[in-house]
CSV table of C-alpha atoms and ligand atoms in Angstrom, one decimal:
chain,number,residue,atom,x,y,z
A,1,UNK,CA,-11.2,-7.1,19.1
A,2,UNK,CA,-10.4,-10.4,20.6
A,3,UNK,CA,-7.5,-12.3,22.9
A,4,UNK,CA,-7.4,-14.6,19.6
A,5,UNK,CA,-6.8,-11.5,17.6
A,6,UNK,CA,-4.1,-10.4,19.6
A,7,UNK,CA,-2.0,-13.4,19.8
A,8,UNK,CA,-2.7,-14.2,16.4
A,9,UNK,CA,-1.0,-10.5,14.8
A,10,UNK,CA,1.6,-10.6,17.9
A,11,UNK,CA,2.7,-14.2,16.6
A,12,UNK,CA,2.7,-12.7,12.7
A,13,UNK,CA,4.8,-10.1,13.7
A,14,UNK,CA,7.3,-12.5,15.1
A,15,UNK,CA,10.4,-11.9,17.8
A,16,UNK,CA,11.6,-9.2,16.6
A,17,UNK,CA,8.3,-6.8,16.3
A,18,UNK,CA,5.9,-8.6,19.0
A,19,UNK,CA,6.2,-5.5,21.2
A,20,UNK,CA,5.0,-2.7,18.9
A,21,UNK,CA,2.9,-0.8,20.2
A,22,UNK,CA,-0.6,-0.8,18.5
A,23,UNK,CA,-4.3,0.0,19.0
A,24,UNK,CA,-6.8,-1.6,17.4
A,25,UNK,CA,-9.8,0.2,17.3
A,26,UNK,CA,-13.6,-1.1,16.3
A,27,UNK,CA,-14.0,2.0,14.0
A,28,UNK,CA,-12.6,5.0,13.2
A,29,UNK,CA,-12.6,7.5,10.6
A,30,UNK,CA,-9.7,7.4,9.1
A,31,UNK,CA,-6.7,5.7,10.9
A,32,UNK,CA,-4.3,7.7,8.7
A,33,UNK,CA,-6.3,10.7,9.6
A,34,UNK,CA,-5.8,9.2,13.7
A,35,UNK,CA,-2.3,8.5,13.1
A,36,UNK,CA,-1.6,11.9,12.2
A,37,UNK,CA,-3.6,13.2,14.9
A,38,UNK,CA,-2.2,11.3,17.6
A,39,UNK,CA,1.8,12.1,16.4
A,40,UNK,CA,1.2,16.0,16.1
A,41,UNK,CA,-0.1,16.0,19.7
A,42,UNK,CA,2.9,13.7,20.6
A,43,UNK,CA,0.3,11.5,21.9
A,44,UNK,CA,2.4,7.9,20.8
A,45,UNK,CA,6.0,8.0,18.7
A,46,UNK,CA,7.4,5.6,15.4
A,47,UNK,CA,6.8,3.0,15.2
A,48,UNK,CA,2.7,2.3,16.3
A,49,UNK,CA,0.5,0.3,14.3
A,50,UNK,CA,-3.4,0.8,14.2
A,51,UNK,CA,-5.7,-1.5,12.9
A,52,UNK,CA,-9.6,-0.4,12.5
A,53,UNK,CA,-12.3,-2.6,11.7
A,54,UNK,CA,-14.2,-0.2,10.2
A,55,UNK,CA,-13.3,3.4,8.4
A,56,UNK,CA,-16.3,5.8,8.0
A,57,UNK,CA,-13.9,8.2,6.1
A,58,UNK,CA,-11.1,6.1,4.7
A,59,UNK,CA,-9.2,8.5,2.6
A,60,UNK,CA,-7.4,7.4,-0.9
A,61,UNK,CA,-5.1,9.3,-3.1
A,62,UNK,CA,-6.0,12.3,-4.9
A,63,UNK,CA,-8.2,13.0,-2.3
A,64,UNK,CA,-10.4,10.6,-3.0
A,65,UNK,CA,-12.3,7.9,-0.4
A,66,UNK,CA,-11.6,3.9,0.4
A,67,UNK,CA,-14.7,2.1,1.1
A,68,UNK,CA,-13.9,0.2,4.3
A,69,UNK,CA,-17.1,-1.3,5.3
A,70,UNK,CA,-17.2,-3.6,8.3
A,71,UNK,CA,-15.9,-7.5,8.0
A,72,UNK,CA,-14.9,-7.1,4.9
A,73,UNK,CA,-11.3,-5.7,4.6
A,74,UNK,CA,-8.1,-4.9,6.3
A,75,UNK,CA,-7.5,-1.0,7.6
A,76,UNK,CA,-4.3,-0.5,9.0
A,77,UNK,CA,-1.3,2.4,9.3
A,78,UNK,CA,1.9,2.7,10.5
A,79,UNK,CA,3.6,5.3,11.8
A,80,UNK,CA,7.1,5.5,10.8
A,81,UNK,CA,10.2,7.6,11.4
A,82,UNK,CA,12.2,7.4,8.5
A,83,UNK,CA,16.0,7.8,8.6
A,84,UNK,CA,16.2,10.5,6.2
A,85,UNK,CA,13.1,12.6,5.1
A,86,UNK,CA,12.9,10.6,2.1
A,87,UNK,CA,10.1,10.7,-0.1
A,88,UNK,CA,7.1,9.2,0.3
A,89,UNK,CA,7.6,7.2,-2.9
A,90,UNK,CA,10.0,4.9,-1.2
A,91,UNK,CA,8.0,3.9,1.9
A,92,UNK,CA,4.7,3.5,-1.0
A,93,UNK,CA,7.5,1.2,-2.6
A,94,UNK,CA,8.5,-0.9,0.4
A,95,UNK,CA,4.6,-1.3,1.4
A,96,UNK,CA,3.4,-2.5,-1.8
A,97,UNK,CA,6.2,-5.1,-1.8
A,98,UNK,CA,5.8,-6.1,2.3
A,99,UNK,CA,1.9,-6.5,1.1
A,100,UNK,CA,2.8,-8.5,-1.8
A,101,UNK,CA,5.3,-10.8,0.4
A,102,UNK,CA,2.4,-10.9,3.1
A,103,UNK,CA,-0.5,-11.8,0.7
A,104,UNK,CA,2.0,-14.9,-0.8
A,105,UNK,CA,2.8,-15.9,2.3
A,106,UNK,CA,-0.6,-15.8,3.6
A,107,UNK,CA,-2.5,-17.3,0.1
A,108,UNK,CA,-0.4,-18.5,-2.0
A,109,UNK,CA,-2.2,-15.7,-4.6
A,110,UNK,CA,0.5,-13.5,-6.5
A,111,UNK,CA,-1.0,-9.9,-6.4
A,112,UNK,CA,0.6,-7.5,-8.8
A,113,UNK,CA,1.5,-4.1,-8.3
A,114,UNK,CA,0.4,-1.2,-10.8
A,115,UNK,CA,2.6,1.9,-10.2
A,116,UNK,CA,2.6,3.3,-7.9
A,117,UNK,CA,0.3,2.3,-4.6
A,118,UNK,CA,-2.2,-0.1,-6.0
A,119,UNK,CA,-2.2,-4.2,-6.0
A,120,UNK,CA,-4.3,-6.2,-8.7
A,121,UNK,CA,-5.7,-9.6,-8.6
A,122,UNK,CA,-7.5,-11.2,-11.4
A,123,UNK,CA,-7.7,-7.6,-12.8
A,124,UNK,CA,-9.1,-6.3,-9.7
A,125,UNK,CA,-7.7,-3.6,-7.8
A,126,UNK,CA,-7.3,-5.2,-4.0
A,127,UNK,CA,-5.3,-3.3,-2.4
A,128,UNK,CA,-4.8,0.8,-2.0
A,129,UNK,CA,-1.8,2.3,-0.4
A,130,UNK,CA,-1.4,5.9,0.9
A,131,UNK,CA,1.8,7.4,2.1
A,132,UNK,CA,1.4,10.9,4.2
A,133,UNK,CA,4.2,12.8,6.0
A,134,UNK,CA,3.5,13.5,9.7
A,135,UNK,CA,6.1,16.2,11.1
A,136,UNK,CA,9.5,14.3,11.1
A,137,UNK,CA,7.4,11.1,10.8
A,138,UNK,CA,5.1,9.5,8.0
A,139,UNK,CA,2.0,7.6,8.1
A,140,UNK,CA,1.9,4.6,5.6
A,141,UNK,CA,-1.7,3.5,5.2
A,142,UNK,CA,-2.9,0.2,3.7
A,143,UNK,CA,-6.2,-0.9,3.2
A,144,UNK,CA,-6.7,-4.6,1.3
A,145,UNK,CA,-10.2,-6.1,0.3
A,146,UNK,CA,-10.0,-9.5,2.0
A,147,UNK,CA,-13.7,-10.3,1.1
A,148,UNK,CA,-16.1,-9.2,-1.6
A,149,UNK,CA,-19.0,-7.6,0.4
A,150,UNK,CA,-22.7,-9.1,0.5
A,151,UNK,CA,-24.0,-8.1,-2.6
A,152,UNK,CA,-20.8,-7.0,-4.2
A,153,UNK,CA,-18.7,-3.8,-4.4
A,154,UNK,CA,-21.0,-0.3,-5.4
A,155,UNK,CA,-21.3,-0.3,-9.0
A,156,UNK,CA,-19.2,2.8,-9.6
A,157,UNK,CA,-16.3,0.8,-8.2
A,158,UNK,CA,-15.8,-1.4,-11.5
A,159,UNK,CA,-12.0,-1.6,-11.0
A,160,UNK,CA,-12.5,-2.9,-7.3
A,161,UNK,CA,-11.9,-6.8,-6.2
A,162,UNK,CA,-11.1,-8.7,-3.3
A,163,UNK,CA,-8.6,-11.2,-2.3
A,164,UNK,CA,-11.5,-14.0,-1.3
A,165,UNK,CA,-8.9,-16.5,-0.4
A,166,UNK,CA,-9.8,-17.0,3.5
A,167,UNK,CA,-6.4,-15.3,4.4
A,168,UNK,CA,-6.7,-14.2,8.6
A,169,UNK,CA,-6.8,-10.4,8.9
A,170,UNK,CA,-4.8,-10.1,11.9
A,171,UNK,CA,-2.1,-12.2,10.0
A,172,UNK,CA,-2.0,-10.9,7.4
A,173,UNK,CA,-1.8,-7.6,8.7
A,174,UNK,CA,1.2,-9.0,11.2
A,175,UNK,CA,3.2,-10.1,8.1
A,176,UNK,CA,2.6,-6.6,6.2
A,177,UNK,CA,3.9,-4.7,9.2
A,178,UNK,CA,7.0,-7.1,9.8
A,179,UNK,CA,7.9,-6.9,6.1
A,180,UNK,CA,7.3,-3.2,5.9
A,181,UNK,CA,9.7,-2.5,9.5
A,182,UNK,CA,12.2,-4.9,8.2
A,183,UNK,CA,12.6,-3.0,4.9
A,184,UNK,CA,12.7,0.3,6.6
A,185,UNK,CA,16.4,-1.2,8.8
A,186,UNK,CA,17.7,-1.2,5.8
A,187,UNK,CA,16.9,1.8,4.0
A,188,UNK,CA,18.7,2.1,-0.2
A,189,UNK,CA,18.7,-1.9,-0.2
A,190,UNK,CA,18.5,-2.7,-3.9
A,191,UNK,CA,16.9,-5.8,-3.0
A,192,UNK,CA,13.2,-3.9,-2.1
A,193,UNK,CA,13.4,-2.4,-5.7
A,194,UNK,CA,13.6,-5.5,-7.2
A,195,UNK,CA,10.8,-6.8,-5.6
A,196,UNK,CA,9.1,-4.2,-6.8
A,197,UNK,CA,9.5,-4.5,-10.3
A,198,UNK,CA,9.7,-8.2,-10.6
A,199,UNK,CA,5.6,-7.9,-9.2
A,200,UNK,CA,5.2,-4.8,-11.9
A,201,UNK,CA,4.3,-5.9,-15.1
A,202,UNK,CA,4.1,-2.7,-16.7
A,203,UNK,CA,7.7,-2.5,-17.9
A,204,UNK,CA,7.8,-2.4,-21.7
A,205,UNK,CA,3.6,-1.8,-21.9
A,206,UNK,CA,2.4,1.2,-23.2
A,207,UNK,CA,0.5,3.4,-21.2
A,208,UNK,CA,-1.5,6.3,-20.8
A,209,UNK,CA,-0.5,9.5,-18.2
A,210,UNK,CA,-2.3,12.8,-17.9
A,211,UNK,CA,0.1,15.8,-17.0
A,212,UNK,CA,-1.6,19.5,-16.8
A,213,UNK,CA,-4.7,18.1,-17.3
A,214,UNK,CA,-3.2,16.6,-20.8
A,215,UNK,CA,-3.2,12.9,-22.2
A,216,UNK,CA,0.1,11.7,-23.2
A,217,UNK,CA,1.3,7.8,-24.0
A,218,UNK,CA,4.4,7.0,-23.2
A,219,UNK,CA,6.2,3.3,-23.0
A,220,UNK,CA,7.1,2.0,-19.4
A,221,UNK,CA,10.8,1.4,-19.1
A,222,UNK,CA,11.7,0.5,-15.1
A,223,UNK,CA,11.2,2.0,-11.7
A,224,UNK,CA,13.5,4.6,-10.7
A,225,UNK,CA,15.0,4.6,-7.4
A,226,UNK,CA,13.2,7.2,-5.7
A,227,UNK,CA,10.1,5.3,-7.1
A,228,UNK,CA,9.2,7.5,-9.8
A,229,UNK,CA,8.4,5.4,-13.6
A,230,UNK,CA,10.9,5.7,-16.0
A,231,UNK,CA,9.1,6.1,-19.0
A,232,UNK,CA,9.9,7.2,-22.7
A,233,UNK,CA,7.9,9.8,-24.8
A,234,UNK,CA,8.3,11.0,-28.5
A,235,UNK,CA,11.9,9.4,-28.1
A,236,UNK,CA,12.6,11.6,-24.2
A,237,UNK,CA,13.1,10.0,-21.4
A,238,UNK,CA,11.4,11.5,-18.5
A,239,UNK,CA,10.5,9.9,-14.7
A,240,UNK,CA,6.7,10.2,-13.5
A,241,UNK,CA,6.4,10.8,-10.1
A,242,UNK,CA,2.8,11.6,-9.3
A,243,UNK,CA,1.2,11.5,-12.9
A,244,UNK,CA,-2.1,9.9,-12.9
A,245,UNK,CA,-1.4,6.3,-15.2
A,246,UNK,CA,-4.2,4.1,-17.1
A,247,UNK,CA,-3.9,1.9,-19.8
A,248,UNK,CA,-6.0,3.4,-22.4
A,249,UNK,CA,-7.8,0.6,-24.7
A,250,UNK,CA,-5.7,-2.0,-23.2
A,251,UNK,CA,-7.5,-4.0,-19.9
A,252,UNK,CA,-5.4,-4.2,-16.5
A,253,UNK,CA,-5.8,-8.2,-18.0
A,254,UNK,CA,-1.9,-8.0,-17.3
A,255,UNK,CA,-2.7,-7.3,-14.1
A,256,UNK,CA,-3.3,-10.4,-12.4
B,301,LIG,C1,-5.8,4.5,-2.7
B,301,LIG,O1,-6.3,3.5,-3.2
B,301,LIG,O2,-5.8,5.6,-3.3
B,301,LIG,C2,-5.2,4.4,-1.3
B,301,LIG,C3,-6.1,3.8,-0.3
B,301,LIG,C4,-5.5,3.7,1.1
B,301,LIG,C5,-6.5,3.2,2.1
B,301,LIG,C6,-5.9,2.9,3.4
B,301,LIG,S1,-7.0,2.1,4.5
B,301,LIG,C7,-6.1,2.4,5.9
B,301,LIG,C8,-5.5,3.8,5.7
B,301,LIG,N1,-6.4,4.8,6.3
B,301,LIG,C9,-7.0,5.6,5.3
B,301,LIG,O3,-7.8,6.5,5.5
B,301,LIG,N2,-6.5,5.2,4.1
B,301,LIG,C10,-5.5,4.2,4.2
């Protein structure tokens, strides 16, 4: 990567964050996976930044994988040290809002967020966020689809989109990691919360969730503060916290 590139994320990440220490590698597998690595042999310390231009094994929730072809996208982790060992609901929380801030900032587009670590545009999923603990620390990933690839996304992606709005990768990814560290100084701030929901249009929509491998519908009611969905079945109220969500018949239209 560039000078240009450099200067370009350094000048995102304004005053306050310029020095962070950061790598930004060609290609990698995973930089979570790297991150991880690199903290357990005490190789760097919170807070580092990586930013890959390529993944060859970008990893998603659930164990599944995150395309992240060449030219296309934005791969970056941070690794964090938060000030309690809170759970990695929070930090998913206070990324998807930093990448919503960024992505405004940067296009003008309003992405919204779909509980708990994805971001929709136009009904497309554009964004994927994995928290992972990391010893004392945690490893936020973030990979965004800037551009749709030549000759589209693989067909077994149908939910998958891109942002296509010329937006600078090393920009954008300065602004996600100066929102992100800013949020973090100021850990239980009501204000991150209400980002949140204000970009989450699923409160009051029905939706689907499967729990012991089970299909229940329950109606969305708010984001709790640990980040779990408060949602209410056959008249209980209960909080989701890693159920699987989909909006049976309905489209992720909403989502947009
Ligand atoms: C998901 O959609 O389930 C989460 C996707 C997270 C992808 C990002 S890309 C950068 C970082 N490194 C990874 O291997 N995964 C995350």
């Amino acid at each position: 990567m560039g000078l240009g590139d450099r200067l370009r994320l350094r000048a995102a990440l304004g005053r306050k964050y310029r020095r962070l220490s950061l790598s930004l590698p060609a290609r990698v597998d995973s930089t979570n996976a790297r991150l991880k690595g690199l903290a357990r042999d005490r190789k760097i310390s919170p807070p580092y930044l990586m930013i890959a231009g390529q993944q060859t094994a970008g990893r998603g929730r659930l164990g599944r994988s995150f395309l992240s072809p060449p030219g296309t996208g934005l791969y970056m982790s941070l690794l964090v040290r938060p000030e309690s060992m809170e759970e990695p609901g929070r930090l998913t929380i206070l990324a998807a809002v930093a990448v919503c801030r960024a992505i405004e900032e940067a296009t003008g587009l309003q992405p919204r967020i779909k509980w708990v670590n994805d971001l929709f545009l136009r009904g497309k999923k554009i964004c994927g966020i994995l928290a992972e603990g990391a010893g004392e620390c945690a490893v936020v990933g973030i990979g965004v689809n800037l551009k749709t690839p030549p000759g589209g996304f693989p067909e077994e992606l149908t939910i998958a989109g891109a942002l296509d709005a010329g937006a600078d990768r090393m920009r954008l990814a300065g602004l996600i990691a100066r929102y992100f560290l800013e949020g973090m100084e100021t850990p239980g701030d009501p204000a991150i919360l209400q980002a949140y929901r204000e970009r989450m249009p699923l409160i009051g929509r029905e939706i689907l969730y499967t729990r012991n491998g089970q299909k229940k519908s329950a109606r969305v009611t708010g984001v709790a503060e640990d980040g779990g969905l408060m949602v209410e079945t056959e008249g209980k109220s209960e909080i989701l916290r890693s159920a699987e969500i989909s909006l049976g018949s309905q489209s992720f239209a909403g989502l947009e």
